[in-house]
Short mmCIF file of C-alpha atoms in Angstrom, two decimals:
data_model
loop_
_atom_site.label_atom_id
_atom_site.label_comp_id
_atom_site.label_asym_id
_atom_site.label_seq_id
_atom_site.Cartn_x
_atom_site.Cartn_y
_atom_site.Cartn_z
CA MET A 1 93.21 121.36 -25.50
CA PRO A 2 91.50 119.66 -22.55
CA VAL A 3 88.26 117.98 -22.94
CA PRO A 4 85.40 120.23 -21.82
CA VAL A 5 84.08 119.08 -18.38
CA PRO A 6 80.24 119.23 -17.78
CA ARG A 7 79.29 122.10 -15.37
CA GLN A 8 77.50 119.72 -13.04
CA ARG A 9 80.87 118.32 -11.74
CA ALA A 10 84.22 120.17 -11.21
CA ILE A 11 87.37 118.08 -11.50
CA PRO A 12 90.46 119.53 -9.69
CA ALA A 13 93.48 119.82 -11.70
CA ALA A 14 95.23 117.19 -9.70
CA GLU A 15 92.71 114.52 -11.13
CA SER A 16 94.11 114.71 -14.67
CA GLY A 17 97.19 112.56 -13.72
CA GLN A 18 98.97 113.68 -17.00
CA ALA A 19 100.40 116.78 -18.68
CA GLN A 20 97.97 118.35 -21.24
CA ALA A 21 98.20 120.93 -23.81
CA ALA A 22 97.60 124.63 -22.71
CA PRO A 23 93.85 125.31 -22.78
CA HIS A 24 92.13 127.95 -24.83
CA VAL A 25 90.69 130.35 -22.26
CA GLY A 26 87.31 131.34 -23.37
CA GLY A 27 84.60 130.08 -25.77
CA PRO A 28 81.04 130.75 -26.54
CA SER A 29 78.54 131.62 -23.77
CA THR A 30 75.85 129.39 -22.65
CA GLU A 31 73.38 131.38 -24.66
CA THR A 32 74.85 129.78 -27.84
CA GLY A 33 74.09 126.24 -26.59
CA ARG A 34 77.77 125.25 -26.10
CA GLU A 35 79.35 125.12 -22.68
CA PRO A 36 82.85 126.39 -22.23
CA PRO A 37 85.48 124.31 -20.24
CA ALA A 38 84.97 124.30 -16.51
CA GLU A 39 88.78 124.28 -16.04
CA GLY A 40 91.99 123.72 -17.94
CA VAL A 41 95.03 121.82 -16.70
CA ARG A 42 98.34 123.49 -17.67
CA GLY A 43 100.77 120.78 -16.27
CA PRO A 44 101.11 117.76 -14.01
CA ALA A 45 101.19 118.12 -10.24
CA THR A 46 104.44 117.46 -8.59
CA ASP A 47 105.56 117.01 -4.98
CA ALA A 48 108.46 119.56 -4.75
CA PRO A 49 107.90 123.18 -3.79
CA ALA A 50 108.69 125.83 -6.38
CA ASP A 51 111.75 126.89 -4.49
CA GLY A 52 113.12 123.48 -3.78
CA THR A 53 112.45 123.67 -0.10
CA ALA A 54 110.14 121.49 2.01
CA VAL A 55 107.54 123.50 4.02
CA PRO A 56 105.29 121.88 6.66
CA ASP A 57 101.43 121.96 6.23
CA GLY A 58 100.92 123.59 9.79
CA SER A 59 102.65 125.72 12.27
CA ALA A 60 102.83 126.11 15.95
CA VAL A 61 102.21 129.30 18.14
CA PRO A 62 104.19 130.40 21.25
CA ASP A 63 101.42 129.52 23.77
CA GLY A 64 101.88 125.89 22.55
CA SER A 65 98.47 125.35 20.84
CA ALA A 66 98.30 123.59 17.47
CA VAL A 67 97.32 125.72 14.41
CA PRO A 68 95.27 123.90 11.69
CA ALA A 69 97.02 123.62 8.40
CA ALA A 70 95.98 126.37 5.96
CA PRO A 71 95.74 125.80 2.20
CA ALA A 72 98.90 125.93 0.22
CA SER A 73 98.08 129.54 -0.86
CA ALA A 74 98.74 130.85 2.64
CA ASP A 75 101.35 128.58 4.19
CA ALA A 76 103.46 126.70 1.67
CA THR A 77 105.14 127.24 -1.66
CA PRO A 78 103.15 125.12 -3.90
CA ALA A 79 104.62 122.55 -6.28
CA ASN A 80 102.39 123.79 -9.18
CA LEU A 81 100.48 127.04 -8.86
CA THR A 82 96.81 126.91 -9.72
CA LEU A 83 94.96 130.10 -10.74
CA LEU A 84 91.13 130.43 -10.53
CA VAL A 85 89.98 133.25 -12.93
CA ILE A 86 86.44 134.65 -12.03
CA GLU A 87 85.23 136.64 -15.06
CA ASP A 88 81.84 136.81 -16.70
CA ASP A 89 83.21 136.99 -20.22
CA PRO A 90 85.99 134.27 -20.51
CA ALA A 91 86.22 134.83 -24.30
CA GLY A 92 87.60 138.39 -23.60
CA SER A 93 90.07 137.17 -21.09
CA PRO A 94 93.51 138.71 -21.41
CA ILE A 95 95.31 135.66 -20.09
CA VAL A 96 97.87 134.42 -22.52
CA PRO A 97 98.37 130.64 -23.05
CA GLU A 98 101.70 130.26 -21.52
CA MET A 99 102.23 131.08 -17.80
CA LEU A 100 105.28 129.72 -15.92
CA ASP A 101 106.16 129.76 -12.34
CA SER A 102 109.63 130.69 -10.98
CA ALA A 103 110.82 127.07 -11.57
CA GLY A 104 109.66 127.09 -15.25
CA ARG A 105 106.60 124.87 -14.71
CA PRO A 106 103.26 125.76 -16.21
CA ILE A 107 100.60 127.41 -14.01
CA ARG A 108 97.48 125.55 -14.01
CA LEU A 109 94.22 127.44 -14.82
CA ARG A 110 90.53 127.23 -13.88
CA THR A 111 87.84 129.63 -14.96
CA ALA A 112 84.60 130.61 -13.51
CA ARG A 113 81.91 132.95 -14.82
CA ASN A 114 80.25 133.78 -11.47
CA LEU A 115 80.67 133.37 -7.86
CA THR A 116 78.60 130.15 -7.73
CA GLU A 117 80.96 128.50 -10.12
CA ALA A 118 83.87 129.97 -8.30
CA GLU A 119 82.74 128.48 -4.94
CA ARG A 120 82.50 125.01 -6.66
CA LEU A 121 85.90 125.28 -8.23
CA LEU A 122 87.53 126.79 -5.23
CA THR A 123 89.38 123.70 -3.74
CA ASP A 124 92.50 123.77 -1.44
CA ASP A 125 94.74 123.22 -4.29
CA VAL A 126 93.80 126.70 -5.77
CA HIS A 127 96.62 129.12 -4.76
CA CYS A 128 95.41 132.35 -6.26
CA ILE A 129 92.33 134.09 -7.45
CA LEU A 130 92.03 136.54 -10.30
CA LEU A 131 88.96 138.55 -9.99
CA ASP A 132 87.49 140.96 -12.65
CA LEU A 133 86.16 143.88 -10.63
CA ALA A 134 83.61 144.40 -13.36
CA LEU A 135 81.97 141.11 -12.58
CA PRO A 136 78.23 141.69 -11.85
CA ALA A 137 77.17 141.55 -8.12
CA PRO A 138 75.20 138.53 -7.12
CA GLY A 139 71.63 138.66 -6.04
CA ARG A 140 70.33 141.63 -4.16
CA ALA A 141 73.87 142.88 -3.82
CA ALA A 142 73.51 144.15 -7.43
CA ASP A 143 71.71 147.18 -6.22
CA SER A 144 74.59 148.09 -3.79
CA GLU A 145 76.54 151.34 -4.41
CA ASP A 146 79.72 149.57 -3.26
CA GLU A 147 81.85 149.17 -6.33
CA LEU A 148 83.88 146.38 -4.63
CA VAL A 149 80.91 144.24 -3.34
CA VAL A 150 81.98 141.35 -5.51
CA LEU A 151 85.62 141.58 -4.14
CA ARG A 152 84.12 141.48 -0.51
CA HIS A 153 82.18 138.41 -1.42
CA VAL A 154 85.26 136.67 -2.77
CA LEU A 155 87.33 137.65 0.39
CA GLU A 156 84.47 136.23 2.53
CA LEU A 157 84.35 133.16 0.34
CA ALA A 158 88.16 132.46 0.26
CA PRO A 159 89.67 134.14 3.33
CA ARG A 160 92.84 132.07 3.14
CA HIS A 161 93.63 132.41 -0.57
CA ALA A 162 95.56 135.01 -2.30
CA VAL A 163 93.40 137.36 -4.48
CA LEU A 164 94.48 139.62 -7.48
CA ALA A 165 92.00 142.32 -8.65
CA LEU A 166 91.77 143.00 -12.47
CA THR A 167 90.54 146.35 -13.51
CA ALA A 168 90.62 148.66 -16.53
CA SER A 169 93.55 151.06 -17.06
CA GLY A 170 91.43 154.15 -16.48
CA ASP A 171 90.26 152.74 -13.10
CA ALA A 172 93.49 152.35 -11.26
CA GLU A 173 91.96 154.01 -8.22
CA ARG A 174 89.45 151.30 -7.89
CA GLY A 175 92.28 148.75 -8.08
CA ALA A 176 94.22 150.59 -5.36
CA GLU A 177 91.01 150.57 -3.22
CA ALA A 178 90.65 146.81 -3.80
CA VAL A 179 94.21 146.27 -2.22
CA ARG A 180 93.02 148.47 0.81
CA VAL A 181 90.04 146.24 1.09
CA GLY A 182 92.03 143.01 1.14
CA ALA A 183 93.37 142.00 -2.26
CA GLN A 184 97.00 141.26 -2.35
CA ASP A 185 97.51 143.33 -5.69
CA TYR A 186 95.66 144.78 -8.65
CA LEU A 187 96.42 144.40 -12.38
CA LEU A 188 95.50 146.58 -15.25
CA ARG A 189 93.72 144.74 -18.04
CA GLU A 190 95.27 146.56 -20.97
CA GLU A 191 98.77 146.06 -19.65
CA LEU A 192 98.59 142.40 -18.74
CA ASP A 193 100.67 139.66 -20.29
CA GLY A 194 101.80 136.25 -19.29
CA ARG A 195 105.03 137.17 -17.65
CA LEU A 196 103.49 140.02 -15.57
CA LEU A 197 100.62 137.80 -14.58
CA SER A 198 102.98 134.93 -13.64
CA ARG A 199 105.05 137.27 -11.50
CA ALA A 200 101.84 138.88 -9.99
CA ILE A 201 100.55 135.33 -8.96
CA ARG A 202 103.71 134.31 -7.32
CA TYR A 203 103.95 137.54 -5.48
CA ALA A 204 100.39 137.43 -4.22
CA VAL A 205 100.74 133.90 -3.00
CA GLU A 206 103.97 134.77 -0.98
CA ARG A 207 102.40 137.98 0.31
CA LYS A 208 99.29 136.10 1.49
CA ARG A 209 101.55 133.48 3.13
CA SER A 210 103.50 136.20 4.92
CA ASP A 211 100.24 138.06 5.95
CA THR A 212 98.65 134.90 7.29
CA ALA A 213 101.89 134.14 9.45
CA GLU A 214 101.95 137.62 10.83
CA ARG A 215 98.21 137.54 11.63
CA ARG A 216 98.63 134.16 13.48
CA LEU A 217 101.82 135.57 15.38
CA THR A 218 99.81 138.69 16.37
CA GLU A 219 96.82 136.58 17.60
CA SER A 220 99.20 134.44 19.50
CA LYS A 221 100.82 137.33 21.24
CA LEU A 222 97.43 138.79 22.10
CA ARG A 223 96.27 135.35 23.61
CA ALA A 224 99.45 135.26 25.56
CA GLN A 225 98.87 138.73 26.82
CA GLU A 226 95.38 138.18 27.80
CA ASN A 227 96.35 134.99 29.63
CA ALA A 228 99.12 136.79 31.51
CA ARG A 229 96.67 139.54 32.56
CA LEU A 230 94.17 136.88 33.66
CA GLU A 231 96.76 134.89 35.70
CA ARG A 232 98.27 138.04 37.29
CA GLY A 233 94.71 139.08 38.37
CA LEU A 234 94.41 135.58 40.03
CA LEU A 235 97.37 135.98 42.16
CA PRO A 236 96.49 137.12 45.67
CA THR A 237 96.88 140.62 47.15
CA PRO A 238 97.56 140.28 51.01
CA LEU A 239 95.12 141.89 53.30
CA LEU A 240 97.46 143.05 56.12
CA GLU A 241 96.28 146.59 56.84
CA GLY A 242 96.83 147.47 60.42
CA SER A 243 99.46 144.64 61.04
CA SER A 244 103.16 145.31 61.96
CA LEU A 245 104.11 142.01 60.10
CA ARG A 246 106.15 142.39 56.98
CA PHE A 247 105.15 140.10 53.99
CA ALA A 248 107.04 138.83 50.99
CA ALA A 249 106.23 136.00 48.36
CA ARG A 250 107.94 134.32 45.53
CA TYR A 251 106.07 132.33 42.91
CA ARG A 252 107.45 130.27 40.08
CA PRO A 253 105.07 127.92 38.03
CA GLY A 254 106.57 124.60 36.73
CA ARG A 255 104.72 124.71 33.41
CA SER A 256 106.38 126.54 30.40
CA ARG A 257 105.26 130.14 29.66
CA ALA A 258 102.71 130.18 32.45
CA LEU A 259 102.26 132.55 35.28
CA LEU A 260 100.16 130.40 37.55
CA GLY A 261 100.46 126.82 38.61
CA GLY A 262 98.85 124.38 41.01
CA ASP A 263 100.37 126.03 44.11
CA PHE A 264 98.60 128.83 45.82
CA TYR A 265 98.90 131.04 48.84
CA ASP A 266 97.23 133.87 50.79
CA THR A 267 97.41 136.11 53.79
CA VAL A 268 94.66 138.17 55.58
CA ARG A 269 94.17 139.98 58.79
CA THR A 270 90.92 139.54 60.55
CA PRO A 271 89.19 142.36 62.57
CA ASP A 272 90.38 140.85 65.95
CA GLY A 273 93.98 141.47 64.82
CA THR A 274 94.90 137.88 64.02
CA VAL A 275 97.03 137.39 60.80
CA HIS A 276 96.11 134.18 59.00
CA ALA A 277 98.56 132.65 56.35
CA MET A 278 98.07 129.80 54.13
CA ILE A 279 99.96 127.88 51.37
CA GLY A 280 98.79 124.94 49.46
CA ASP A 281 99.57 122.52 46.53
CA VAL A 282 97.22 120.87 44.13
CA CYS A 283 98.74 117.61 42.72
CA GLY A 284 99.94 118.35 39.39
CA HIS A 285 100.86 121.66 37.77
CA GLY A 286 98.70 122.23 34.64
CA PRO A 287 95.88 124.68 33.92
CA ASP A 288 93.25 122.70 35.54
CA GLU A 289 95.36 122.33 38.80
CA ALA A 290 95.84 126.05 38.68
CA ALA A 291 92.19 126.79 38.42
CA LEU A 292 91.42 124.51 41.31
CA GLY A 293 94.16 126.19 43.44
CA VAL A 294 92.62 129.65 42.68
CA GLU A 295 89.12 128.28 43.85
CA LEU A 296 90.62 126.82 46.99
CA ARG A 297 92.56 130.07 47.85
CA ILE A 298 89.35 132.18 47.43
CA ALA A 299 87.34 129.77 49.42
CA TRP A 300 90.03 129.93 52.26
CA ARG A 301 89.91 133.71 52.30
CA ALA A 302 86.18 133.86 52.48
CA LEU A 303 85.99 131.28 55.18
CA THR A 304 88.79 132.78 57.28
CA LEU A 305 87.13 136.27 57.03
CA ALA A 306 83.88 134.51 58.07
CA GLY A 307 85.58 133.46 61.28
CA LEU A 308 86.40 129.78 60.55
CA CYS A 309 89.83 128.25 61.69
CA GLY A 310 91.71 125.10 62.08
CA ASP A 311 89.60 121.72 61.55
CA ARG A 312 86.35 123.54 60.76
CA LEU A 313 88.05 125.52 58.01
CA LEU A 314 90.00 122.46 56.49
CA SER A 315 86.89 120.31 56.58
CA THR A 316 84.90 122.80 54.55
CA LEU A 317 87.86 123.34 52.09
CA GLN A 318 87.85 119.42 51.61
CA GLN A 319 84.12 119.77 50.64
CA VAL A 320 84.94 122.42 48.19
CA LEU A 321 87.71 120.36 46.65
CA GLU A 322 85.62 117.26 46.47
CA HIS A 323 82.86 119.23 44.60
CA GLU A 324 85.22 121.06 42.32
CA ARG A 325 87.84 118.51 41.28
CA ASP A 326 87.49 116.50 37.93
CA ASN A 327 88.17 113.06 39.56
CA ASP A 328 88.55 111.39 42.85
CA GLU A 329 92.38 111.14 42.57
CA ILE A 330 92.88 114.81 42.77
CA PHE A 331 94.09 116.03 46.11
CA ALA A 332 95.71 119.09 47.75
CA THR A 333 98.16 119.62 50.56
CA LEU A 334 97.73 122.73 52.80
CA CYS A 335 99.34 124.66 55.52
CA THR A 336 97.66 127.22 57.75
CA VAL A 337 98.90 129.40 60.49
CA ASP A 338 97.05 131.91 62.56
CA ILE A 339 99.38 134.46 64.33
CA ALA A 340 97.88 135.98 67.52
CA PRO A 341 97.56 139.77 67.67
CA ASP A 342 100.43 140.08 69.87
CA GLY A 343 102.55 138.24 67.26
CA ARG A 344 104.20 135.94 69.85
CA ARG A 345 102.18 132.82 69.28
CA ALA A 346 100.57 130.95 66.40
CA GLY A 347 98.32 128.04 65.70
CA LEU A 348 99.47 125.53 63.00
CA CYS A 349 97.39 123.07 60.95
CA LEU A 350 99.01 120.72 58.45
CA ALA A 351 97.22 118.74 55.81
CA GLY A 352 99.94 116.57 54.14
CA HIS A 353 102.08 119.68 53.70
CA PRO A 354 105.68 120.29 54.80
CA ALA A 355 106.15 122.14 58.11
CA PRO A 356 107.09 125.91 57.85
CA LEU A 357 110.55 127.12 58.76
CA VAL A 358 111.03 129.56 61.53
CA ALA A 359 114.13 131.55 62.09
CA ARG A 360 114.87 133.66 65.36
CA PRO A 361 117.77 135.93 66.14
CA GLY A 362 120.79 134.05 67.40
CA ARG A 363 119.27 130.64 66.61
CA ALA A 364 119.69 128.48 63.48
CA PRO A 365 116.43 128.13 61.43
CA GLU A 366 114.36 125.09 62.32
CA LEU A 367 111.13 123.50 61.24
CA LEU A 368 107.85 123.99 63.29
CA PRO A 369 106.34 120.77 64.79
CA TYR A 370 104.75 118.38 62.26
CA ASP A 371 103.83 115.50 64.56
CA ASN A 372 100.09 116.36 64.23
CA ASN A 373 100.23 116.41 60.34
CA GLY A 374 96.82 115.37 59.02
CA PRO A 375 96.02 113.89 55.55
CA ALA A 376 95.97 115.90 52.42
CA LEU A 377 92.55 117.34 51.48
CA GLY A 378 90.54 114.93 49.35
CA LEU A 379 92.17 111.70 50.38
CA LEU A 380 90.12 110.62 53.34
CA PRO A 381 86.38 111.39 54.06
CA ARG A 382 85.64 112.80 57.40
CA ALA A 383 89.28 113.39 58.17
CA ARG A 384 90.42 115.72 61.03
CA TRP A 385 93.35 118.10 61.19
CA PRO A 386 94.56 118.92 64.76
CA ARG A 387 95.83 122.45 65.45
CA THR A 388 99.18 122.73 67.21
CA GLN A 389 99.95 125.76 69.31
CA VAL A 390 103.57 127.06 68.80
CA GLU A 391 105.59 129.82 70.55
CA LEU A 392 107.37 132.15 68.20
CA GLY A 393 108.87 134.75 70.44
CA ALA A 394 109.42 138.50 70.20
CA ALA A 395 111.19 138.49 66.85
CA TRP A 396 111.12 135.87 64.12
CA SER A 397 110.85 135.10 60.27
CA LEU A 398 108.20 132.28 59.33
CA MET A 399 108.61 130.81 55.94
CA LEU A 400 105.87 128.80 54.34
CA TYR A 401 106.67 126.87 51.12
CA THR A 402 105.44 124.09 48.79
CA ASP A 403 107.41 120.92 48.10
CA GLY A 404 108.68 122.21 44.78
CA LEU A 405 111.37 124.11 46.77
CA ILE A 406 112.75 120.95 48.40
CA GLU A 407 112.22 118.35 45.74
CA GLY A 408 114.87 119.75 43.28
CA HIS A 409 118.07 117.80 42.73
CA VAL A 410 121.58 118.59 43.99
CA GLY A 411 123.96 118.49 41.14
CA ASN A 412 124.22 115.32 39.03
CA THR A 413 123.99 112.81 42.02
CA GLY A 414 120.19 112.44 41.90
CA GLU A 415 119.92 113.39 45.54
CA ARG A 416 117.17 115.74 46.51
CA LEU A 417 117.64 119.02 48.31
CA GLY A 418 115.17 118.04 50.98
CA GLN A 419 114.25 120.13 54.07
CA GLU A 420 117.74 119.75 55.74
CA GLY A 421 119.34 121.14 52.59
CA MET A 422 116.78 123.97 52.60
CA LEU A 423 117.46 124.80 56.30
CA GLY A 424 121.22 125.09 55.47
CA LEU A 425 120.62 127.19 52.34
CA VAL A 426 118.33 129.64 54.26
CA ARG A 427 120.77 129.72 57.28
CA ARG A 428 123.55 130.88 54.94
CA ARG A 429 121.46 133.55 53.43
CA LEU A 430 120.40 134.88 56.93
CA GLU A 431 124.00 134.98 57.97
CA GLN A 432 124.65 137.22 54.86
CA GLY A 433 122.11 139.62 56.24
CA LEU A 434 119.44 138.98 53.66
CA SER A 435 115.72 139.37 54.38
CA GLY A 436 112.31 139.82 52.72
CA GLU A 437 112.08 139.64 48.96
CA THR A 438 115.80 139.43 48.60
CA LEU A 439 116.01 136.44 50.82
CA LEU A 440 113.28 134.58 48.87
CA ARG A 441 114.67 135.44 45.42
CA THR A 442 118.07 134.35 46.17
CA THR A 443 116.97 131.18 47.80
CA VAL A 444 114.65 130.08 44.91
CA ASP A 445 117.52 130.95 42.46
CA GLU A 446 120.03 128.90 44.33
CA VAL A 447 117.68 125.89 44.46
CA ARG A 448 117.23 126.27 40.71
CA ASP A 449 120.99 126.39 40.09
CA LEU A 450 121.55 123.42 42.35
CA ASN A 451 118.98 121.52 40.23
CA GLY A 452 121.01 122.34 37.11
CA GLY A 453 118.20 124.19 35.48
CA GLU A 454 114.49 125.13 35.87
CA LEU A 455 112.52 123.25 38.37
CA THR A 456 109.78 120.92 37.08
CA ASP A 457 107.44 121.52 39.99
CA ASP A 458 105.56 124.72 41.00
CA VAL A 459 107.39 126.74 43.72
CA ALA A 460 105.55 129.02 46.08
CA VAL A 461 107.30 130.60 49.16
CA VAL A 462 105.71 133.05 51.67
CA LEU A 463 107.73 134.89 54.31
CA LEU A 464 106.42 136.84 57.37
CA ASP A 465 108.67 138.85 59.58
CA ARG A 466 108.19 140.37 63.04
CA SER A 467 110.80 142.61 64.66
CA ALA A 468 111.26 142.85 68.38
#
């Protein structure tokens, strides 16, 4: 029989350090002048799980975030099970002296006569709680008509622990309601014995563990769905009403399980009939870069619709970038084109970005001039970005892209695809008669296949077509 522990200090079972005899559950109440034991230790703690398998303390969710480790009652099969009994009359407890887990080890026992004692004894090494539903409600809750108010208090006090409800044989409906409220199971006092209780404890612990894992998985899926909806909403919808140009785009973020990366693009038509297209790339491809790319895209659309173009537009975007970036090392490359209302000419501005590809009937695809390529946004204060006038002709396809499309490898040689490789790849696709979405999809897929797997950088491609 363990030595009684003064009520002022609760000693967890693991502190005993040695096996002790099974305690006698119960004893005189405090009204007799003698204190019952605060807890009893039924056996020594061991390091091996009950089923012989090792279980990690924490778990990971699909969106990649770390999940804090839950107590053993929720996430691991414990070495020795510990039961906390909350009952106002320990002397009348039906618990028999011997309770064994599935491996034949004794189940450790703690007793509490009220919720105050239970909160003090409820440490992380407690795996299951046996609550007498007849326990008086605490404080002002005693006047409540809710028969399960004490259970609700316990569930709030121990949200990650397994809970068993104990009720009288004639009150099975109350026990069933306790399960609906959140208990893992209910037991009838008159039918209780050591074997039944031992089995119920093991079942409750495993069910709580399963419920916790399912809840975390559901929460993870909901977070992923919310993130996906948010990222889809941040992708642009081209404003080309009234234009004869055909638009297509392809986007592939570099980071795992993401829909949005540091690349960004947009296309709008202003009231004078000019079609403006833009594509850009914030250095890096994490969530911070994705957020900055969205800010730059929205700023570009607003400034373009306000009438800015060329150097004035890029200078203002650089101010936005300098204000919104986290540090001075963040920069963004950008390519803008403004296509005249007749569709035969365009103005081109490059800020450290690869030159667009243009394909015309009967001619091999080629790059637009890039001699006047200015610096990337955010690198040089008071920089300038000259605007180059280019002739497109009567029929053409104009492809804007980010460097993720040309920096993939070709096989195991370590050689990059580069702009020349991209030109050859697009030429072959055009010769096959591909265009629009199909052209972009097959191009990006072939670049990925040449790389031997997924590309590590974000990829964005925009295609504008004009027929003669």
